[in-house]
């Protein structure tokens, strides 16, 4: 992509998985056992010299996280997870984050707990109250609080990383980080399938109530992580966990007590699709995130990857649920589609088993076009919201447009322009520093009014979602119109239109959709804490804290 006659290459953690890039380039072999592995992200279109940029980054950060003994017990959760090969203090580039979800089958209660990640060799402040450098060269950590686990609790762990690779070691009997030697990338999980099975059973019996996402600004259905309107090329990745960095050398859980006692501490955050949704998109649309009690969170309540997926399961959008597809960069094996790897990843986020039909990358790309329509139709709203990454884009609108463009584009994106034989529908304008200052998304026609919709799933578990807008066919953006016809299946039926607010015609639509496929992403950044406040986020290429830029005279 040329800017002002100069080719600017961006390599960051926003949109593309390094595990897959690595496989495609045959530049790195990972995976140490049946536990599976790692991921990193790149932002921007591929270039002829892309490998020259990628290889040194892959070599630099290969993180290994030691899972403590009995990690699903109270004692195991309260034992720090030790990081080697990377530096947790350099969180924006190499930080690793852990999220636990504790489900009590006896009461139906869900609680979030964020285990602490430290550098191997760090010293507890209990053993060194003065935190002298001579006795703690690797740094220090506040001893984690011990969670209260009810009898029979079902516990699961999810991992997210800002580094290029993440491999789990230690007590990994219930853990997965990839398929054999082919790693996922920046994510992993432990005991997740058992957690989703237990909670889904409780939902089916009426014991657990999952709140509806609700309706937001201008009557739009509030999005979930499985909504094609807000996903990218590798969905359902990374967590919302935050930690505190105190005096540049001490790590601590982000509890209300630690935040209040250390108002100048830096908040360490994971570049996450979930954070992008919960902290930026939902508030912009006047939507409320699904939260549960969390003793290690600054407000004592928090969303989570697990509960975001749970809500997405029971409230699928009218445009069809976005599920991990075969062309998701995280689930390729040596650059080739792998149904086995897709299903391993889906198990970790509670998604249904895939087959060659409902995981089709081509089908996914058609439905992914919804994202462009959604972003364009909310330009005025999103343009008023702070950018998740000010060094990448000037506001939330330009950021989301950039993210959609990169994800829709060629590998390491989803390759939709090739699969659908269309041009990229996004035109970006950048300043001299490569920051996106404006964007035009060609939707091929004017957008109609929002629709309301009911969708029945899981028997009698109703969902109220807004129907995806359709558009007028256009010779220049047939992908958008094609996507609209693909998204809503032929058996959709519309009731007689009735007047809505401001005389807008609204329709009640009952839609039956088939499971398709998808991918996602987002952001993470460092900022000062003044107590229980919300951290800023960097898009994952945006997910790497600092975007890496390199200029070339030649490009592809």
PDB file of N, CA and C in Angstrom, residues 72-127:
ATOM      1  N   UNK A  72      -6.823 -25.683  38.485  1.00  0.00           N
ATOM      2  CA  UNK A  72      -8.265 -25.458  38.576  1.00  0.00           C
ATOM      3  C   UNK A  72      -8.762 -25.466  40.013  1.00  0.00           C
ATOM      4  N   UNK A  73      -7.834 -25.520  40.977  1.00  0.00           N
ATOM      5  CA  UNK A  73      -8.182 -25.440  42.396  1.00  0.00           C
ATOM      6  C   UNK A  73      -7.918 -24.028  42.906  1.00  0.00           C
ATOM      7  N   UNK A  74      -8.416 -23.734  44.113  1.00  0.00           N
ATOM      8  CA  UNK A  74      -8.184 -22.412  44.696  1.00  0.00           C
ATOM      9  C   UNK A  74      -6.701 -22.147  44.878  1.00  0.00           C
ATOM     10  N   UNK A  75      -5.974 -23.164  45.358  1.00  0.00           N
ATOM     11  CA  UNK A  75      -4.533 -22.994  45.568  1.00  0.00           C
ATOM     12  C   UNK A  75      -3.807 -22.786  44.243  1.00  0.00           C
ATOM     13  N   UNK A  76      -4.202 -23.536  43.222  1.00  0.00           N
ATOM     14  CA  UNK A  76      -3.557 -23.388  41.922  1.00  0.00           C
ATOM     15  C   UNK A  76      -3.823 -22.038  41.302  1.00  0.00           C
ATOM     16  N   UNK A  77      -5.056 -21.560  41.404  1.00  0.00           N
ATOM     17  CA  UNK A  77      -5.394 -20.244  40.851  1.00  0.00           C
ATOM     18  C   UNK A  77      -4.632 -19.127  41.551  1.00  0.00           C
ATOM     19  N   UNK A  78      -4.370 -19.296  42.836  1.00  0.00           N
ATOM     20  CA  UNK A  78      -3.678 -18.269  43.615  1.00  0.00           C
ATOM     21  C   UNK A  78      -2.168 -18.383  43.523  1.00  0.00           C
ATOM     22  N   UNK A  79      -1.675 -19.351  42.760  1.00  0.00           N
ATOM     23  CA  UNK A  79      -0.238 -19.491  42.523  1.00  0.00           C
ATOM     24  C   UNK A  79       0.125 -18.755  41.246  1.00  0.00           C
ATOM     25  N   UNK A  80       1.101 -17.863  41.266  1.00  0.00           N
ATOM     26  CA  UNK A  80       1.445 -17.129  40.045  1.00  0.00           C
ATOM     27  C   UNK A  80       1.837 -18.051  38.895  1.00  0.00           C
ATOM     28  N   UNK A  81       1.364 -17.717  37.705  1.00  0.00           N
ATOM     29  CA  UNK A  81       1.768 -18.404  36.486  1.00  0.00           C
ATOM     30  C   UNK A  81       3.082 -17.748  36.042  1.00  0.00           C
ATOM     31  N   UNK A  82       4.124 -18.544  35.799  1.00  0.00           N
ATOM     32  CA  UNK A  82       5.460 -17.992  35.541  1.00  0.00           C
ATOM     33  C   UNK A  82       5.782 -17.960  34.053  1.00  0.00           C
ATOM     34  N   UNK A  83       6.205 -16.781  33.605  1.00  0.00           N
ATOM     35  CA  UNK A  83       6.512 -16.546  32.200  1.00  0.00           C
ATOM     36  C   UNK A  83       8.013 -16.585  31.972  1.00  0.00           C
ATOM     37  N   UNK A  84       8.437 -17.288  30.939  1.00  0.00           N
ATOM     38  CA  UNK A  84       9.845 -17.302  30.534  1.00  0.00           C
ATOM     39  C   UNK A  84       9.921 -17.100  29.025  1.00  0.00           C
ATOM     40  N   UNK A  85      11.077 -16.621  28.557  1.00  0.00           N
ATOM     41  CA  UNK A  85      11.236 -16.329  27.140  1.00  0.00           C
ATOM     42  C   UNK A  85      10.678 -14.977  26.751  1.00  0.00           C
ATOM     43  N   UNK A  86       9.929 -14.355  27.629  1.00  0.00           N
ATOM     44  CA  UNK A  86       9.348 -13.033  27.408  1.00  0.00           C
ATOM     45  C   UNK A  86       9.395 -12.262  28.720  1.00  0.00           C
ATOM     46  N   UNK A  87       9.115 -10.983  28.655  1.00  0.00           N
ATOM     47  CA  UNK A  87       9.178 -10.116  29.825  1.00  0.00           C
ATOM     48  C   UNK A  87       7.799  -9.533  30.103  1.00  0.00           C
ATOM     49  N   UNK A  88       7.192  -9.959  31.204  1.00  0.00           N
ATOM     50  CA  UNK A  88       5.857  -9.488  31.541  1.00  0.00           C
ATOM     51  C   UNK A  88       5.828  -7.983  31.801  1.00  0.00           C
ATOM     52  N   UNK A  89       6.964  -7.417  32.202  1.00  0.00           N
ATOM     53  CA  UNK A  89       7.012  -5.972  32.436  1.00  0.00           C
ATOM     54  C   UNK A  89       6.885  -5.195  31.127  1.00  0.00           C
ATOM     55  N   UNK A  90       7.300  -5.803  30.013  1.00  0.00           N
ATOM     56  CA  UNK A  90       7.100  -5.213  28.693  1.00  0.00           C
ATOM     57  C   UNK A  90       5.770  -5.731  28.153  1.00  0.00           C
ATOM     58  N   UNK A  91       4.702  -5.416  28.882  1.00  0.00           N
ATOM     59  CA  UNK A  91       3.407  -6.046  28.639  1.00  0.00           C
ATOM     60  C   UNK A  91       2.853  -5.765  27.247  1.00  0.00           C
ATOM     61  N   UNK A  92       3.093  -4.565  26.725  1.00  0.00           N
ATOM     62  CA  UNK A  92       2.489  -4.196  25.444  1.00  0.00           C
ATOM     63  C   UNK A  92       2.993  -5.066  24.306  1.00  0.00           C
ATOM     64  N   UNK A  93       4.217  -5.561  24.428  1.00  0.00           N
ATOM     65  CA  UNK A  93       4.813  -6.394  23.393  1.00  0.00           C
ATOM     66  C   UNK A  93       4.875  -7.864  23.759  1.00  0.00           C
ATOM     67  N   UNK A  94       4.952  -8.171  25.068  1.00  0.00           N
ATOM     68  CA  UNK A  94       5.228  -9.541  25.470  1.00  0.00           C
ATOM     69  C   UNK A  94       4.341 -10.041  26.613  1.00  0.00           C
ATOM     70  N   UNK A  95       3.416  -9.245  27.073  1.00  0.00           N
ATOM     71  CA  UNK A  95       2.605  -9.629  28.224  1.00  0.00           C
ATOM     72  C   UNK A  95       1.665 -10.793  27.946  1.00  0.00           C
ATOM     73  N   UNK A  96       1.434 -11.606  28.992  1.00  0.00           N
ATOM     74  CA  UNK A  96       0.505 -12.731  28.925  1.00  0.00           C
ATOM     75  C   UNK A  96      -0.537 -12.549  30.029  1.00  0.00           C
ATOM     76  N   UNK A  97      -1.788 -12.911  29.749  1.00  0.00           N
ATOM     77  CA  UNK A  97      -2.895 -12.655  30.659  1.00  0.00           C
ATOM     78  C   UNK A  97      -3.743 -13.917  30.799  1.00  0.00           C
ATOM     79  N   UNK A  98      -4.243 -14.140  32.015  1.00  0.00           N
ATOM     80  CA  UNK A  98      -5.031 -15.344  32.288  1.00  0.00           C
ATOM     81  C   UNK A  98      -6.376 -14.940  32.879  1.00  0.00           C
ATOM     82  N   UNK A  99      -7.416 -15.614  32.437  1.00  0.00           N
ATOM     83  CA  UNK A  99      -8.772 -15.373  32.918  1.00  0.00           C
ATOM     84  C   UNK A  99      -9.382 -16.702  33.348  1.00  0.00           C
ATOM     85  N   UNK A 100      -9.904 -16.753  34.560  1.00  0.00           N
ATOM     86  CA  UNK A 100     -10.582 -17.951  35.052  1.00  0.00           C
ATOM     87  C   UNK A 100     -12.058 -17.654  35.234  1.00  0.00           C
ATOM     88  N   UNK A 101     -12.879 -18.652  34.938  1.00  0.00           N
ATOM     89  CA  UNK A 101     -14.309 -18.536  35.195  1.00  0.00           C
ATOM     90  C   UNK A 101     -14.710 -19.696  36.097  1.00  0.00           C
ATOM     91  N   UNK A 102     -15.368 -19.367  37.195  1.00  0.00           N
ATOM     92  CA  UNK A 102     -15.738 -20.342  38.218  1.00  0.00           C
ATOM     93  C   UNK A 102     -17.264 -20.456  38.250  1.00  0.00           C
ATOM     94  N   UNK A 103     -17.767 -21.641  37.908  1.00  0.00           N
ATOM     95  CA  UNK A 103     -19.212 -21.862  37.872  1.00  0.00           C
ATOM     96  C   UNK A 103     -19.629 -22.788  39.012  1.00  0.00           C
ATOM     97  N   UNK A 104     -20.644 -22.367  39.748  1.00  0.00           N
ATOM     98  CA  UNK A 104     -21.164 -23.160  40.856  1.00  0.00           C
ATOM     99  C   UNK A 104     -22.457 -23.849  40.401  1.00  0.00           C
ATOM    100  N   UNK A 105     -22.422 -25.168  40.133  1.00  0.00           N
ATOM    101  CA  UNK A 105     -23.625 -25.863  39.651  1.00  0.00           C
ATOM    102  C   UNK A 105     -24.757 -25.863  40.671  1.00  0.00           C
ATOM    103  N   UNK A 106     -24.433 -25.692  41.958  1.00  0.00           N
ATOM    104  CA  UNK A 106     -25.460 -25.742  42.996  1.00  0.00           C
ATOM    105  C   UNK A 106     -26.300 -24.464  43.036  1.00  0.00           C
ATOM    106  N   UNK A 107     -25.706 -23.343  42.695  1.00  0.00           N
ATOM    107  CA  UNK A 107     -26.417 -22.060  42.759  1.00  0.00           C
ATOM    108  C   UNK A 107     -26.603 -21.399  41.408  1.00  0.00           C
ATOM    109  N   UNK A 108     -25.832 -21.837  40.416  1.00  0.00           N
ATOM    110  CA  UNK A 108     -25.872 -21.191  39.108  1.00  0.00           C
ATOM    111  C   UNK A 108     -25.042 -19.923  39.042  1.00  0.00           C
ATOM    112  N   UNK A 109     -24.307 -19.621  40.106  1.00  0.00           N
ATOM    113  CA  UNK A 109     -23.505 -18.393  40.134  1.00  0.00           C
ATOM    114  C   UNK A 109     -22.236 -18.543  39.301  1.00  0.00           C
ATOM    115  N   UNK A 110     -21.854 -17.450  38.664  1.00  0.00           N
ATOM    116  CA  UNK A 110     -20.620 -17.374  37.884  1.00  0.00           C
ATOM    117  C   UNK A 110     -19.754 -16.281  38.472  1.00  0.00           C
ATOM    118  N   UNK A 111     -18.482 -16.575  38.685  1.00  0.00           N
ATOM    119  CA  UNK A 111     -17.552 -15.536  39.131  1.00  0.00           C
ATOM    120  C   UNK A 111     -16.290 -15.578  38.295  1.00  0.00           C
ATOM    121  N   UNK A 112     -15.728 -14.400  38.074  1.00  0.00           N
ATOM    122  CA  UNK A 112     -14.493 -14.253  37.304  1.00  0.00           C
ATOM    123  C   UNK A 112     -13.329 -14.084  38.259  1.00  0.00           C
ATOM    124  N   UNK A 113     -12.213 -14.697  37.935  1.00  0.00           N
ATOM    125  CA  UNK A 113     -10.995 -14.544  38.734  1.00  0.00           C
ATOM    126  C   UNK A 113      -9.823 -14.503  37.763  1.00  0.00           C
ATOM    127  N   UNK A 114      -8.949 -13.512  37.937  1.00  0.00           N
ATOM    128  CA  UNK A 114      -7.803 -13.346  37.043  1.00  0.00           C
ATOM    129  C   UNK A 114      -6.506 -13.726  37.746  1.00  0.00           C
ATOM    130  N   UNK A 115      -6.000 -14.939  37.503  1.00  0.00           N
ATOM    131  CA  UNK A 115      -4.717 -15.334  38.088  1.00  0.00           C
ATOM    132  C   UNK A 115      -3.605 -14.389  37.643  1.00  0.00           C
ATOM    133  N   UNK A 116      -2.590 -14.255  38.466  1.00  0.00           N
ATOM    134  CA  UNK A 116      -1.487 -13.335  38.175  1.00  0.00           C
ATOM    135  C   UNK A 116      -0.397 -14.028  37.366  1.00  0.00           C
ATOM    136  N   UNK A 117       0.118 -13.316  36.366  1.00  0.00           N
ATOM    137  CA  UNK A 117       1.271 -13.790  35.592  1.00  0.00           C
ATOM    138  C   UNK A 117       2.482 -12.959  35.985  1.00  0.00           C
ATOM    139  N   UNK A 118       3.595 -13.647  36.304  1.00  0.00           N
ATOM    140  CA  UNK A 118       4.832 -12.965  36.682  1.00  0.00           C
ATOM    141  C   UNK A 118       5.978 -13.502  35.836  1.00  0.00           C
ATOM    142  N   UNK A 119       7.078 -12.787  35.851  1.00  0.00           N
ATOM    143  CA  UNK A 119       8.295 -13.313  35.241  1.00  0.00           C
ATOM    144  C   UNK A 119       8.897 -14.383  36.149  1.00  0.00           C
ATOM    145  N   UNK A 120       9.415 -15.440  35.552  1.00  0.00           N
ATOM    146  CA  UNK A 120      10.098 -16.447  36.337  1.00  0.00           C
ATOM    147  C   UNK A 120      11.235 -15.785  37.118  1.00  0.00           C
ATOM    148  N   UNK A 121      11.328 -16.085  38.395  1.00  0.00           N
ATOM    149  CA  UNK A 121      12.389 -15.511  39.226  1.00  0.00           C
ATOM    150  C   UNK A 121      11.981 -14.289  40.011  1.00  0.00           C
ATOM    151  N   UNK A 122      10.778 -13.788  39.802  1.00  0.00           N
ATOM    152  CA  UNK A 122      10.316 -12.643  40.586  1.00  0.00           C
ATOM    153  C   UNK A 122      10.148 -13.028  42.053  1.00  0.00           C
ATOM    154  N   UNK A 123      10.284 -12.037  42.926  1.00  0.00           N
ATOM    155  CA  UNK A 123      10.227 -12.248  44.372  1.00  0.00           C
ATOM    156  C   UNK A 123       8.930 -11.692  44.939  1.00  0.00           C
ATOM    157  N   UNK A 124       8.310 -12.464  45.825  1.00  0.00           N
ATOM    158  CA  UNK A 124       7.095 -11.997  46.485  1.00  0.00           C
ATOM    159  C   UNK A 124       7.417 -10.854  47.433  1.00  0.00           C
ATOM    160  N   UNK A 125       6.540  -9.857  47.483  1.00  0.00           N
ATOM    161  CA  UNK A 125       6.761  -8.751  48.416  1.00  0.00           C
ATOM    162  C   UNK A 125       6.607  -9.216  49.866  1.00  0.00           C
ATOM    163  N   UNK A 126       5.983 -10.362  50.078  1.00  0.00           N
ATOM    164  CA  UNK A 126       5.919 -10.926  51.427  1.00  0.00           C
ATOM    165  C   UNK A 126       7.302 -11.292  51.926  1.00  0.00           C
ATOM    166  N   UNK A 127       8.167 -11.695  50.998  1.00  0.00           N
ATOM    167  CA  UNK A 127       9.529 -12.097  51.356  1.00  0.00           C
ATOM    168  C   UNK A 127      10.524 -10.961  51.263  1.00  0.00           C
TER     169      UNK A 127
END
